Amino acid sequence: MQRPYNFSAGPAAIPEEVLQRAAAEMLDWQGSGMGVMEMSHRGKEFLSIYEAAEAGFRSLLSIPPEFKILFMQGGGLAENAIVPLNLSRAAGVDFVVTGSWSQKSQKEARKYASEVNIAASGETSSFTTLPDPASWTPSVGASYLHICSNETINGVEFHELPDLRALGCDAPLVVDFSSHVASRPVDWSRVGLAFGGAQKNIGPAGLTIVVVREDLIGQALPACPSAFDYRLVADNHSMYNTPPTWGIYMAGLTFDWLARQTEGEAHGIAAMEQRNIAKAALLYGTIDGSQLYYNKVSPPCRSRMNVPFFLRNEALNDAFLAGARERGLLQLKGHKSVGGMRASIYNAMPLAGVQALVDYLHDFEKAHG
Ligand SMILES: *Cc1c(COP(=O)(O)O)cnc(C)c1O
């Protein structure tokens, strides 16, 4: 029996192989007599799971040794507070606002940083383009500059991280990569800190991954909760308090799956990137070539992960969604703040799933266009 294709923006589809392995190990992890959810986080069984997940992520994304990998909780939204609590040093911070998520992030930072400067904003284009880094106006002496490298709701993505030093800006770059982490390689030489919730591209909700350059931590504001102090979390190998053990286990299985992916000569993340480029090209090409559907985002800024699109005749929206469900194409309804449709095509979505969606787009347009 084939499972439906799930286009949810998050929590999102998980590779079937990962779910099957977790199911097989649910009651008894590798002869231990315990399921992973029932294990002490300090026992040797879970420690081996933790170490494999951390090493798997480091190797997959080629994370250099000067970066710490932290497994935390609270999701992307909690990091909107945890980052300024740890890195702002009560000084000013800069934001580039490119959509709903970076907008939320800068609002939250105002609670903790003495000043929030908007170094650039895509608002004048209703977030259908990304402001060119050459036009950004970072402030002098800011503690960091924050971007959201993939805006899940608006469907815009930085296909290259900005090089702040080349812009004459010394501040470390903070990146919210929640919704495209592990979809492509990361140039760590441009990054101070990157964070992401797991539920889009890595595993179940409840785990947040933070990758932070070690020299940036250790100066948290006095009000920072201890469980969210990066120094304490790092020094305790993410076990200052009980970590999200199930999420870490599932993430480890996903990293393992990712490392085994191939496309031609490419392996792991490079293979994933190629596949994601092909998936996005197929879907955007179909939307652009149709009379019924359209996408508002400027082509060079389009997200490879989240594809919002609209029907020119909005009266057909309900019929479109019902027909999609009948074909086993699930969760295509757009975010309530933008309406229309959204297809999230994260790593776990195979090219065949995008092909099934494209076939449906054609058939529905033929029937109703
Ligand atoms: C989903 C998402 C978040 C919020 O994550 P939570 O786990 O709900 O806190 C933050 N940033 C981006 C870019 C997201 O896609």
mmCIF file of C-alpha atoms and ligand atoms in Angstrom:
data_model
loop_
_atom_site.group_PDB
_atom_site.id
_atom_site.type_symbol
_atom_site.label_atom_id
_atom_site.label_comp_id
_atom_site.label_asym_id
_atom_site.label_seq_id
_atom_site.Cartn_x
_atom_site.Cartn_y
_atom_site.Cartn_z
ATOM 1 C CA MET A 1 0.000 0.000 0.000
ATOM 2 C CA GLN A 2 1.362 3.402 -0.976
ATOM 3 C CA ARG A 3 1.054 6.216 1.552
ATOM 4 C CA PRO A 4 -0.363 9.570 0.361
ATOM 5 C CA TYR A 5 1.998 12.434 -0.420
ATOM 6 C CA ASN A 6 1.961 14.914 2.436
ATOM 7 C CA PHE A 7 2.711 18.567 1.574
ATOM 8 C CA SER A 8 2.377 19.912 5.131
ATOM 9 C CA ALA A 9 4.530 22.923 6.028
ATOM 10 C CA GLY A 10 5.225 21.468 9.458
ATOM 11 C CA PRO A 11 5.110 19.239 11.318
ATOM 12 C CA ALA A 12 5.857 17.659 7.993
ATOM 13 C CA ALA A 13 6.393 14.336 6.263
ATOM 14 C CA ILE A 14 9.214 12.131 7.537
ATOM 15 C CA PRO A 15 10.978 9.645 5.215
ATOM 16 C CA GLU A 16 9.050 6.381 5.256
ATOM 17 C CA GLU A 17 12.237 4.409 5.867
ATOM 18 C CA VAL A 18 12.848 6.438 9.034
ATOM 19 C CA LEU A 19 9.303 5.839 10.305
ATOM 20 C CA GLN A 20 9.602 2.117 9.618
ATOM 21 C CA ARG A 21 12.892 1.818 11.440
ATOM 22 C CA ALA A 22 11.462 3.725 14.421
ATOM 23 C CA ALA A 23 8.410 1.448 14.385
ATOM 24 C CA ALA A 24 10.578 -1.662 14.310
ATOM 25 C CA GLU A 25 12.620 -0.408 17.273
ATOM 26 C CA MET A 26 9.653 1.048 19.204
ATOM 27 C CA LEU A 27 9.370 -1.663 21.849
ATOM 28 C CA ASP A 28 12.963 -2.829 21.985
ATOM 29 C CA TRP A 29 15.851 -0.684 20.834
ATOM 30 C CA GLN A 30 18.638 -2.958 19.611
ATOM 31 C CA GLY A 31 18.111 -5.689 22.178
ATOM 32 C CA SER A 32 18.166 -3.306 25.150
ATOM 33 C CA GLY A 33 14.680 -4.390 26.239
ATOM 34 C CA MET A 34 13.576 -0.722 26.225
ATOM 35 C CA GLY A 35 12.038 1.673 23.769
ATOM 36 C CA VAL A 36 13.986 4.910 23.206
ATOM 37 C CA MET A 37 11.298 6.972 24.986
ATOM 38 C CA GLU A 38 11.766 4.874 28.124
ATOM 39 C CA MET A 39 15.537 5.256 28.471
ATOM 40 C CA SER A 40 17.461 7.411 30.889
ATOM 41 C CA HIS A 41 19.181 10.179 28.981
ATOM 42 C CA ARG A 42 22.284 9.419 31.030
ATOM 43 C CA GLY A 43 22.399 5.700 30.243
ATOM 44 C CA LYS A 44 24.906 4.244 27.786
ATOM 45 C CA GLU A 45 22.181 3.309 25.306
ATOM 46 C CA PHE A 46 20.864 6.833 24.907
ATOM 47 C CA LEU A 47 24.364 8.356 25.004
ATOM 48 C CA SER A 48 25.274 6.297 21.958
ATOM 49 C CA ILE A 49 22.109 7.528 20.186
ATOM 50 C CA TYR A 50 22.955 11.126 21.095
ATOM 51 C CA GLU A 51 26.563 10.870 19.968
ATOM 52 C CA ALA A 52 25.601 9.287 16.648
ATOM 53 C CA ALA A 53 22.990 12.003 15.997
ATOM 54 C CA GLU A 54 25.433 14.794 16.777
ATOM 55 C CA ALA A 55 28.224 13.264 14.702
ATOM 56 C CA GLY A 56 25.786 12.541 11.892
ATOM 57 C CA PHE A 57 24.622 16.144 11.729
ATOM 58 C CA ARG A 58 28.173 17.510 11.941
ATOM 59 C CA SER A 59 29.373 15.306 9.129
ATOM 60 C CA LEU A 60 26.287 15.804 6.947
ATOM 61 C CA LEU A 61 26.570 19.603 7.015
ATOM 62 C CA SER A 62 30.390 19.719 7.362
ATOM 63 C CA ILE A 63 30.131 21.753 10.557
ATOM 64 C CA PRO A 64 33.624 22.920 11.621
ATOM 65 C CA PRO A 65 34.945 22.016 15.105
ATOM 66 C CA GLU A 66 34.726 25.612 16.412
ATOM 67 C CA PHE A 67 30.924 25.307 16.280
ATOM 68 C CA LYS A 68 28.895 23.677 19.063
ATOM 69 C CA ILE A 69 25.785 21.690 18.185
ATOM 70 C CA LEU A 70 23.072 22.090 20.815
ATOM 71 C CA PHE A 71 19.897 20.002 21.040
ATOM 72 C CA MET A 72 17.315 22.188 22.735
ATOM 73 C CA GLN A 73 13.542 22.631 23.097
ATOM 74 C CA GLY A 74 11.094 25.459 22.539
ATOM 75 C CA GLY A 75 11.209 25.611 18.742
ATOM 76 C CA GLY A 76 12.119 28.495 16.493
ATOM 77 C CA LEU A 77 9.913 30.872 18.416
ATOM 78 C CA ALA A 78 11.725 30.259 21.698
ATOM 79 C CA GLU A 79 15.029 30.902 19.906
ATOM 80 C CA ASN A 80 13.692 34.340 18.971
ATOM 81 C CA ALA A 81 14.100 35.112 22.687
ATOM 82 C CA ILE A 82 16.986 32.766 23.503
ATOM 83 C CA VAL A 83 19.281 34.249 20.844
ATOM 84 C CA PRO A 84 19.060 37.858 22.130
ATOM 85 C CA LEU A 85 19.215 36.604 25.733
ATOM 86 C CA ASN A 86 22.546 34.965 24.881
ATOM 87 C CA LEU A 87 24.099 37.162 22.234
ATOM 88 C CA SER A 88 22.722 40.701 22.497
ATOM 89 C CA ARG A 89 24.848 41.732 25.495
ATOM 90 C CA ALA A 90 22.091 44.312 25.947
ATOM 91 C CA ALA A 91 23.460 46.153 22.916
ATOM 92 C CA GLY A 92 21.715 46.835 19.611
ATOM 93 C CA VAL A 93 20.881 44.070 17.148
ATOM 94 C CA ASP A 94 20.131 44.174 13.415
ATOM 95 C CA PHE A 95 17.417 42.391 11.466
ATOM 96 C CA VAL A 96 16.720 41.892 7.804
ATOM 97 C CA VAL A 97 12.962 41.428 7.530
ATOM 98 C CA THR A 98 11.947 39.243 4.590
ATOM 99 C CA GLY A 99 8.606 37.795 5.698
ATOM 100 C CA SER A 100 6.461 36.607 8.592
ATOM 101 C CA TRP A 101 9.155 34.729 10.486
ATOM 102 C CA SER A 102 11.855 37.401 10.527
ATOM 103 C CA GLN A 103 9.112 39.917 11.376
ATOM 104 C CA LYS A 104 8.214 37.843 14.452
ATOM 105 C CA SER A 105 11.874 37.462 15.360
ATOM 106 C CA GLN A 106 12.609 41.187 15.398
ATOM 107 C CA LYS A 107 9.508 41.889 17.511
ATOM 108 C CA GLU A 108 10.575 39.376 20.140
ATOM 109 C CA ALA A 109 14.155 40.692 20.226
ATOM 110 C CA ARG A 110 12.821 44.113 21.284
ATOM 111 C CA LYS A 111 12.123 42.641 24.711
ATOM 112 C CA TYR A 112 15.808 41.941 25.338
ATOM 113 C CA ALA A 113 18.037 44.077 23.112
ATOM 114 C CA SER A 114 18.503 47.777 23.854
ATOM 115 C CA GLU A 115 17.839 48.623 20.228
ATOM 116 C CA VAL A 116 16.571 46.822 17.152
ATOM 117 C CA ASN A 117 17.637 48.204 13.791
ATOM 118 C CA ILE A 118 15.911 47.044 10.626
ATOM 119 C CA ALA A 119 18.883 46.867 8.252
ATOM 120 C CA ALA A 120 16.651 46.016 5.276
ATOM 121 C CA SER A 121 13.079 44.959 4.614
ATOM 122 C CA GLY A 122 11.216 43.291 1.775
ATOM 123 C CA GLU A 123 7.924 44.760 2.938
ATOM 124 C CA THR A 124 7.620 47.278 0.073
ATOM 125 C CA SER A 125 7.434 44.317 -2.333
ATOM 126 C CA SER A 126 4.978 42.511 0.011
ATOM 127 C CA PHE A 127 7.846 40.074 0.628
ATOM 128 C CA THR A 128 7.942 38.799 -2.951
ATOM 129 C CA THR A 129 11.631 39.738 -3.319
ATOM 130 C CA LEU A 130 14.682 39.731 -1.052
ATOM 131 C CA PRO A 131 16.480 43.042 -0.506
ATOM 132 C CA ASP A 132 19.910 42.934 -2.180
ATOM 133 C CA PRO A 133 22.618 42.649 0.525
ATOM 134 C CA ALA A 134 24.533 45.517 -1.152
ATOM 135 C CA SER A 135 21.620 47.802 -0.119
ATOM 136 C CA TRP A 136 21.499 46.714 3.550
ATOM 137 C CA THR A 137 22.297 49.289 6.228
ATOM 138 C CA PRO A 138 23.726 47.397 9.204
ATOM 139 C CA SER A 139 24.339 49.524 12.288
ATOM 140 C CA VAL A 140 27.808 50.045 13.751
ATOM 141 C CA GLY A 141 28.612 47.811 16.719
ATOM 142 C CA ALA A 142 25.500 45.616 16.592
ATOM 143 C CA SER A 143 25.800 42.335 18.488
ATOM 144 C CA TYR A 144 24.550 40.358 15.516
ATOM 145 C CA LEU A 145 22.521 40.549 12.330
ATOM 146 C CA HIS A 146 19.560 38.165 12.018
ATOM 147 C CA ILE A 147 18.070 36.747 8.823
ATOM 148 C CA CYS A 148 15.529 34.031 8.111
ATOM 149 C CA SER A 149 17.161 32.141 5.254
ATOM 150 C CA ASN A 150 13.904 30.468 4.162
ATOM 151 C CA GLU A 151 10.580 32.189 4.832
ATOM 152 C CA THR A 152 8.174 29.277 5.183
ATOM 153 C CA ILE A 153 4.990 31.341 4.775
ATOM 154 C CA ASN A 154 6.059 33.839 2.093
ATOM 155 C CA GLY A 155 8.091 31.327 0.090
ATOM 156 C CA VAL A 156 11.297 33.334 -0.334
ATOM 157 C CA GLU A 157 14.749 31.830 0.195
ATOM 158 C CA PHE A 158 18.322 33.106 0.292
ATOM 159 C CA HIS A 159 20.037 30.763 -2.149
ATOM 160 C CA GLU A 160 23.356 32.067 -0.862
ATOM 161 C CA LEU A 161 24.037 33.348 2.650
ATOM 162 C CA PRO A 162 25.138 36.993 2.721
ATOM 163 C CA ASP A 163 28.828 37.665 3.335
ATOM 164 C CA LEU A 164 28.571 40.334 6.039
ATOM 165 C CA ARG A 165 32.321 41.018 6.114
ATOM 166 C CA ALA A 166 32.246 41.864 2.405
ATOM 167 C CA LEU A 167 29.535 44.421 3.289
ATOM 168 C CA GLY A 168 31.862 45.997 5.871
ATOM 169 C CA CYS A 169 29.845 44.555 8.761
ATOM 170 C CA ASP A 170 31.677 42.801 11.611
ATOM 171 C CA ALA A 171 28.580 41.473 13.347
ATOM 172 C CA PRO A 172 28.068 37.703 13.403
ATOM 173 C CA LEU A 173 25.263 36.444 11.186
ATOM 174 C CA VAL A 174 22.354 34.713 12.963
ATOM 175 C CA VAL A 175 20.318 32.483 10.676
ATOM 176 C CA ASP A 176 16.873 30.992 11.259
ATOM 177 C CA PHE A 177 17.136 27.958 8.976
ATOM 178 C CA SER A 178 14.148 26.105 10.477
ATOM 179 C CA SER A 179 12.444 25.304 7.202
ATOM 180 C CA HIS A 180 15.361 24.413 4.936
ATOM 181 C CA VAL A 181 18.000 23.002 7.253
ATOM 182 C CA ALA A 182 19.719 20.027 5.601
ATOM 183 C CA SER A 183 18.221 20.815 2.186
ATOM 184 C CA ARG A 184 21.560 22.156 0.863
ATOM 185 C CA PRO A 185 25.123 22.787 2.095
ATOM 186 C CA VAL A 186 25.869 25.687 4.496
ATOM 187 C CA ASP A 187 28.850 28.060 4.150
ATOM 188 C CA TRP A 188 29.811 28.143 7.836
ATOM 189 C CA SER A 189 32.488 30.801 7.237
ATOM 190 C CA ARG A 190 29.579 33.286 6.946
ATOM 191 C CA VAL A 191 27.644 32.103 10.015
ATOM 192 C CA GLY A 192 27.844 32.945 13.728
ATOM 193 C CA LEU A 193 24.775 31.005 14.811
ATOM 194 C CA ALA A 194 22.069 29.029 13.026
ATOM 195 C CA PHE A 195 18.939 27.618 14.617
ATOM 196 C CA GLY A 196 15.996 25.571 13.497
ATOM 197 C CA GLY A 197 13.055 23.594 14.794
ATOM 198 C CA ALA A 198 13.197 19.961 13.686
ATOM 199 C CA GLN A 199 9.602 19.544 12.538
ATOM 200 C CA LYS A 200 10.032 20.808 8.970
ATOM 201 C CA ASN A 201 12.978 18.883 7.597
ATOM 202 C CA ILE A 202 14.505 16.746 10.352
ATOM 203 C CA GLY A 203 11.979 14.916 12.503
ATOM 204 C CA PRO A 204 9.219 15.354 15.063
ATOM 205 C CA ALA A 205 8.332 18.633 16.765
ATOM 206 C CA GLY A 206 9.934 19.212 20.148
ATOM 207 C CA LEU A 207 13.597 19.343 19.132
ATOM 208 C CA THR A 208 15.417 22.553 18.214
ATOM 209 C CA ILE A 209 18.931 22.430 16.807
ATOM 210 C CA VAL A 210 21.321 25.328 17.451
ATOM 211 C CA VAL A 211 24.742 25.529 15.808
ATOM 212 C CA VAL A 212 26.819 28.272 17.385
ATOM 213 C CA ARG A 213 30.444 29.422 17.093
ATOM 214 C CA GLU A 214 31.956 28.820 20.473
ATOM 215 C CA ASP A 215 33.504 32.292 20.874
ATOM 216 C CA LEU A 216 30.024 33.847 20.802
ATOM 217 C CA ILE A 217 28.703 32.095 23.903
ATOM 218 C CA GLY A 218 29.277 32.670 27.596
ATOM 219 C CA GLN A 219 27.952 36.213 27.922
ATOM 220 C CA ALA A 220 24.229 35.608 28.417
ATOM 221 C CA LEU A 221 22.162 38.355 30.031
ATOM 222 C CA PRO A 222 21.577 37.787 33.767
ATOM 223 C CA ALA A 223 17.858 37.213 33.096
ATOM 224 C CA CYS A 224 18.554 34.304 30.728
ATOM 225 C CA PRO A 225 16.971 31.091 32.094
ATOM 226 C CA SER A 226 19.707 28.574 32.909
ATOM 227 C CA ALA A 227 18.162 25.897 30.693
ATOM 228 C CA PHE A 228 18.490 28.332 27.770
ATOM 229 C CA ASP A 229 22.027 29.554 28.499
ATOM 230 C CA TYR A 230 24.077 28.290 25.543
ATOM 231 C CA ARG A 231 27.219 28.037 27.716
ATOM 232 C CA LEU A 232 25.502 25.737 30.228
ATOM 233 C CA VAL A 233 23.809 23.733 27.487
ATOM 234 C CA ALA A 234 27.107 23.320 25.599
ATOM 235 C CA ASP A 235 29.167 22.444 28.683
ATOM 236 C CA ASN A 236 26.618 19.774 29.590
ATOM 237 C CA HIS A 237 26.405 18.266 26.081
ATOM 238 C CA SER A 238 22.765 19.348 25.770
ATOM 239 C CA MET A 239 21.959 17.536 29.028
ATOM 240 C CA TYR A 240 21.809 20.410 31.488
ATOM 241 C CA ASN A 241 18.177 19.362 31.676
ATOM 242 C CA THR A 242 16.514 16.333 30.101
ATOM 243 C CA PRO A 243 16.839 16.755 26.357
ATOM 244 C CA PRO A 244 14.090 15.775 23.865
ATOM 245 C CA THR A 245 15.360 12.205 23.644
ATOM 246 C CA TRP A 246 12.824 10.916 21.118
ATOM 247 C CA GLY A 247 13.405 13.895 18.821
ATOM 248 C CA ILE A 248 17.175 13.383 18.957
ATOM 249 C CA TYR A 249 16.769 9.684 18.112
ATOM 250 C CA MET A 250 14.478 10.445 15.161
ATOM 251 C CA ALA A 251 16.818 13.190 13.941
ATOM 252 C CA GLY A 252 19.677 10.685 14.057
ATOM 253 C CA LEU A 253 17.703 8.255 11.892
ATOM 254 C CA THR A 254 16.970 11.071 9.412
ATOM 255 C CA PHE A 255 20.656 12.103 9.254
ATOM 256 C CA ASP A 256 21.499 8.496 8.554
ATOM 257 C CA TRP A 257 18.916 8.389 5.756
ATOM 258 C CA LEU A 258 20.189 11.690 4.330
ATOM 259 C CA ALA A 259 23.787 10.502 4.292
ATOM 260 C CA ARG A 260 22.741 7.508 2.159
ATOM 261 C CA GLN A 261 20.945 9.557 -0.536
ATOM 262 C CA THR A 262 22.535 9.708 -3.974
ATOM 263 C CA GLU A 263 21.819 11.549 -7.233
ATOM 264 C CA GLY A 264 24.256 10.541 -9.943
ATOM 265 C CA GLU A 265 27.725 11.130 -8.499
ATOM 266 C CA ALA A 266 26.442 13.278 -5.632
ATOM 267 C CA HIS A 267 25.951 11.933 -2.105
ATOM 268 C CA GLY A 268 24.271 13.150 1.075
ATOM 269 C CA ILE A 269 23.480 16.855 1.218
ATOM 270 C CA ALA A 270 24.835 17.498 -2.270
ATOM 271 C CA ALA A 271 22.442 14.859 -3.617
ATOM 272 C CA MET A 272 19.592 16.343 -1.601
ATOM 273 C CA GLU A 273 20.321 19.792 -2.999
ATOM 274 C CA GLN A 274 20.223 18.491 -6.569
ATOM 275 C CA ARG A 275 16.966 16.656 -5.956
ATOM 276 C CA ASN A 276 15.434 19.724 -4.298
ATOM 277 C CA ILE A 277 16.436 21.918 -7.256
ATOM 278 C CA ALA A 278 14.815 19.445 -9.653
ATOM 279 C CA LYS A 279 11.622 19.214 -7.564
ATOM 280 C CA ALA A 280 11.273 23.004 -7.325
ATOM 281 C CA ALA A 281 11.965 23.497 -11.053
ATOM 282 C CA LEU A 282 9.261 20.984 -11.962
ATOM 283 C CA LEU A 283 6.642 22.591 -9.725
ATOM 284 C CA TYR A 284 7.393 26.271 -10.470
ATOM 285 C CA GLY A 285 7.650 25.463 -14.186
ATOM 286 C CA THR A 286 4.170 23.965 -14.135
ATOM 287 C CA ILE A 287 2.701 26.894 -12.195
ATOM 288 C CA ASP A 288 4.342 29.495 -14.465
ATOM 289 C CA GLY A 289 3.220 27.640 -17.589
ATOM 290 C CA SER A 290 -0.441 27.522 -16.566
ATOM 291 C CA GLN A 291 -3.383 29.876 -17.073
ATOM 292 C CA LEU A 292 -5.011 28.891 -13.781
ATOM 293 C CA TYR A 293 -2.227 28.958 -11.177
ATOM 294 C CA TYR A 294 0.271 31.627 -10.273
ATOM 295 C CA ASN A 295 3.072 32.284 -7.775
ATOM 296 C CA LYS A 296 3.877 35.867 -6.726
ATOM 297 C CA VAL A 297 7.530 35.494 -5.758
ATOM 298 C CA SER A 298 10.287 36.895 -7.954
ATOM 299 C CA PRO A 299 11.943 33.828 -9.586
ATOM 300 C CA PRO A 300 15.501 34.269 -8.186
ATOM 301 C CA CYS A 301 14.087 34.492 -4.628
ATOM 302 C CA ARG A 302 11.760 31.509 -4.770
ATOM 303 C CA SER A 303 11.968 28.921 -2.022
ATOM 304 C CA ARG A 304 12.848 25.367 -2.982
ATOM 305 C CA MET A 305 10.990 24.119 0.071
ATOM 306 C CA ASN A 306 7.747 26.090 0.364
ATOM 307 C CA VAL A 307 5.805 26.931 -2.773
ATOM 308 C CA PRO A 308 2.785 29.186 -2.168
ATOM 309 C CA PHE A 309 0.485 29.424 -5.179
ATOM 310 C CA PHE A 310 -2.966 30.727 -6.020
ATOM 311 C CA LEU A 311 -5.839 29.856 -8.331
ATOM 312 C CA ARG A 312 -6.915 32.775 -10.517
ATOM 313 C CA ASN A 313 -10.480 31.694 -9.834
ATOM 314 C CA GLU A 314 -10.567 31.480 -6.034
ATOM 315 C CA ALA A 315 -14.076 30.002 -6.151
ATOM 316 C CA LEU A 316 -12.357 26.750 -7.206
ATOM 317 C CA ASN A 317 -10.204 26.530 -4.056
ATOM 318 C CA ASP A 318 -12.410 24.040 -2.183
ATOM 319 C CA ALA A 319 -12.845 21.808 -5.229
ATOM 320 C CA PHE A 320 -9.096 21.896 -5.809
ATOM 321 C CA LEU A 321 -8.335 20.765 -2.254
ATOM 322 C CA ALA A 322 -11.026 18.068 -2.246
ATOM 323 C CA GLY A 323 -9.787 16.656 -5.566
ATOM 324 C CA ALA A 324 -6.225 16.670 -4.275
ATOM 325 C CA ARG A 325 -7.191 14.722 -1.162
ATOM 326 C CA GLU A 326 -8.951 12.135 -3.331
ATOM 327 C CA ARG A 327 -5.673 11.579 -5.167
ATOM 328 C CA GLY A 328 -3.712 11.236 -1.951
ATOM 329 C CA LEU A 329 -2.185 14.729 -2.063
ATOM 330 C CA LEU A 330 -2.558 16.053 1.465
ATOM 331 C CA GLN A 331 -2.302 19.383 3.323
ATOM 332 C CA LEU A 332 -2.050 21.742 0.357
ATOM 333 C CA LYS A 333 -4.067 24.559 1.898
ATOM 334 C CA GLY A 334 -2.119 27.840 2.151
ATOM 335 C CA HIS A 335 -1.229 29.561 5.415
ATOM 336 C CA LYS A 336 -4.201 31.480 6.786
ATOM 337 C CA SER A 337 -2.334 34.803 6.555
ATOM 338 C CA VAL A 338 -1.817 34.523 2.769
ATOM 339 C CA GLY A 339 -4.592 32.164 1.608
ATOM 340 C CA GLY A 340 -4.432 30.134 -1.582
ATOM 341 C CA MET A 341 -2.346 26.962 -1.621
ATOM 342 C CA ARG A 342 1.078 25.976 -0.408
ATOM 343 C CA ALA A 343 3.064 22.895 -1.346
ATOM 344 C CA SER A 344 5.902 22.220 1.068
ATOM 345 C CA ILE A 345 8.375 19.918 -0.639
ATOM 346 C CA TYR A 346 10.965 19.216 2.014
ATOM 347 C CA ASN A 347 13.657 16.529 1.799
ATOM 348 C CA ALA A 348 11.195 13.734 2.580
ATOM 349 C CA MET A 349 9.102 14.577 -0.512
ATOM 350 C CA PRO A 350 10.358 12.477 -3.429
ATOM 351 C CA LEU A 351 10.386 13.735 -7.015
ATOM 352 C CA ALA A 352 7.544 11.256 -7.658
ATOM 353 C CA GLY A 353 5.393 13.162 -5.143
ATOM 354 C CA VAL A 354 5.988 16.456 -6.934
ATOM 355 C CA GLN A 355 5.256 14.691 -10.238
ATOM 356 C CA ALA A 356 1.943 13.445 -8.799
ATOM 357 C CA LEU A 357 1.075 17.006 -7.766
ATOM 358 C CA VAL A 358 2.052 18.382 -11.180
ATOM 359 C CA ASP A 359 -0.120 15.736 -12.898
ATOM 360 C CA TYR A 360 -3.031 16.789 -10.703
ATOM 361 C CA LEU A 361 -2.427 20.497 -11.456
ATOM 362 C CA HIS A 362 -2.636 19.721 -15.184
ATOM 363 C CA ASP A 363 -5.742 17.545 -14.864
ATOM 364 C CA PHE A 364 -7.578 20.008 -12.630
ATOM 365 C CA GLU A 365 -6.791 22.869 -14.970
ATOM 366 C CA LYS A 366 -8.035 20.849 -17.963
ATOM 367 C CA ALA A 367 -11.283 20.127 -16.141
ATOM 368 C CA HIS A 368 -11.860 23.636 -14.761
ATOM 369 C CA GLY A 369 -9.592 26.058 -16.600
HETATM 370 C C1 LIG B 1 8.143 26.907 11.779
HETATM 371 C C2 LIG B 1 9.113 28.030 11.866
HETATM 372 C C3 LIG B 1 9.407 28.661 13.085
HETATM 373 C C4 LIG B 1 8.657 28.374 14.363
HETATM 374 O O1 LIG B 1 8.917 27.181 14.909
HETATM 375 P P1 LIG B 1 8.188 26.708 16.247
HETATM 376 O O2 LIG B 1 8.793 25.373 16.432
HETATM 377 O O3 LIG B 1 6.715 26.687 15.987
HETATM 378 O O4 LIG B 1 8.537 27.659 17.317
HETATM 379 C C5 LIG B 1 10.365 29.649 13.089
HETATM 380 N N1 LIG B 1 10.993 30.032 11.965
HETATM 381 C C6 LIG B 1 10.708 29.455 10.770
HETATM 382 C C7 LIG B 1 11.436 29.923 9.551
HETATM 383 C C8 LIG B 1 9.768 28.447 10.686
HETATM 384 O O5 LIG B 1 9.486 27.877 9.505
#
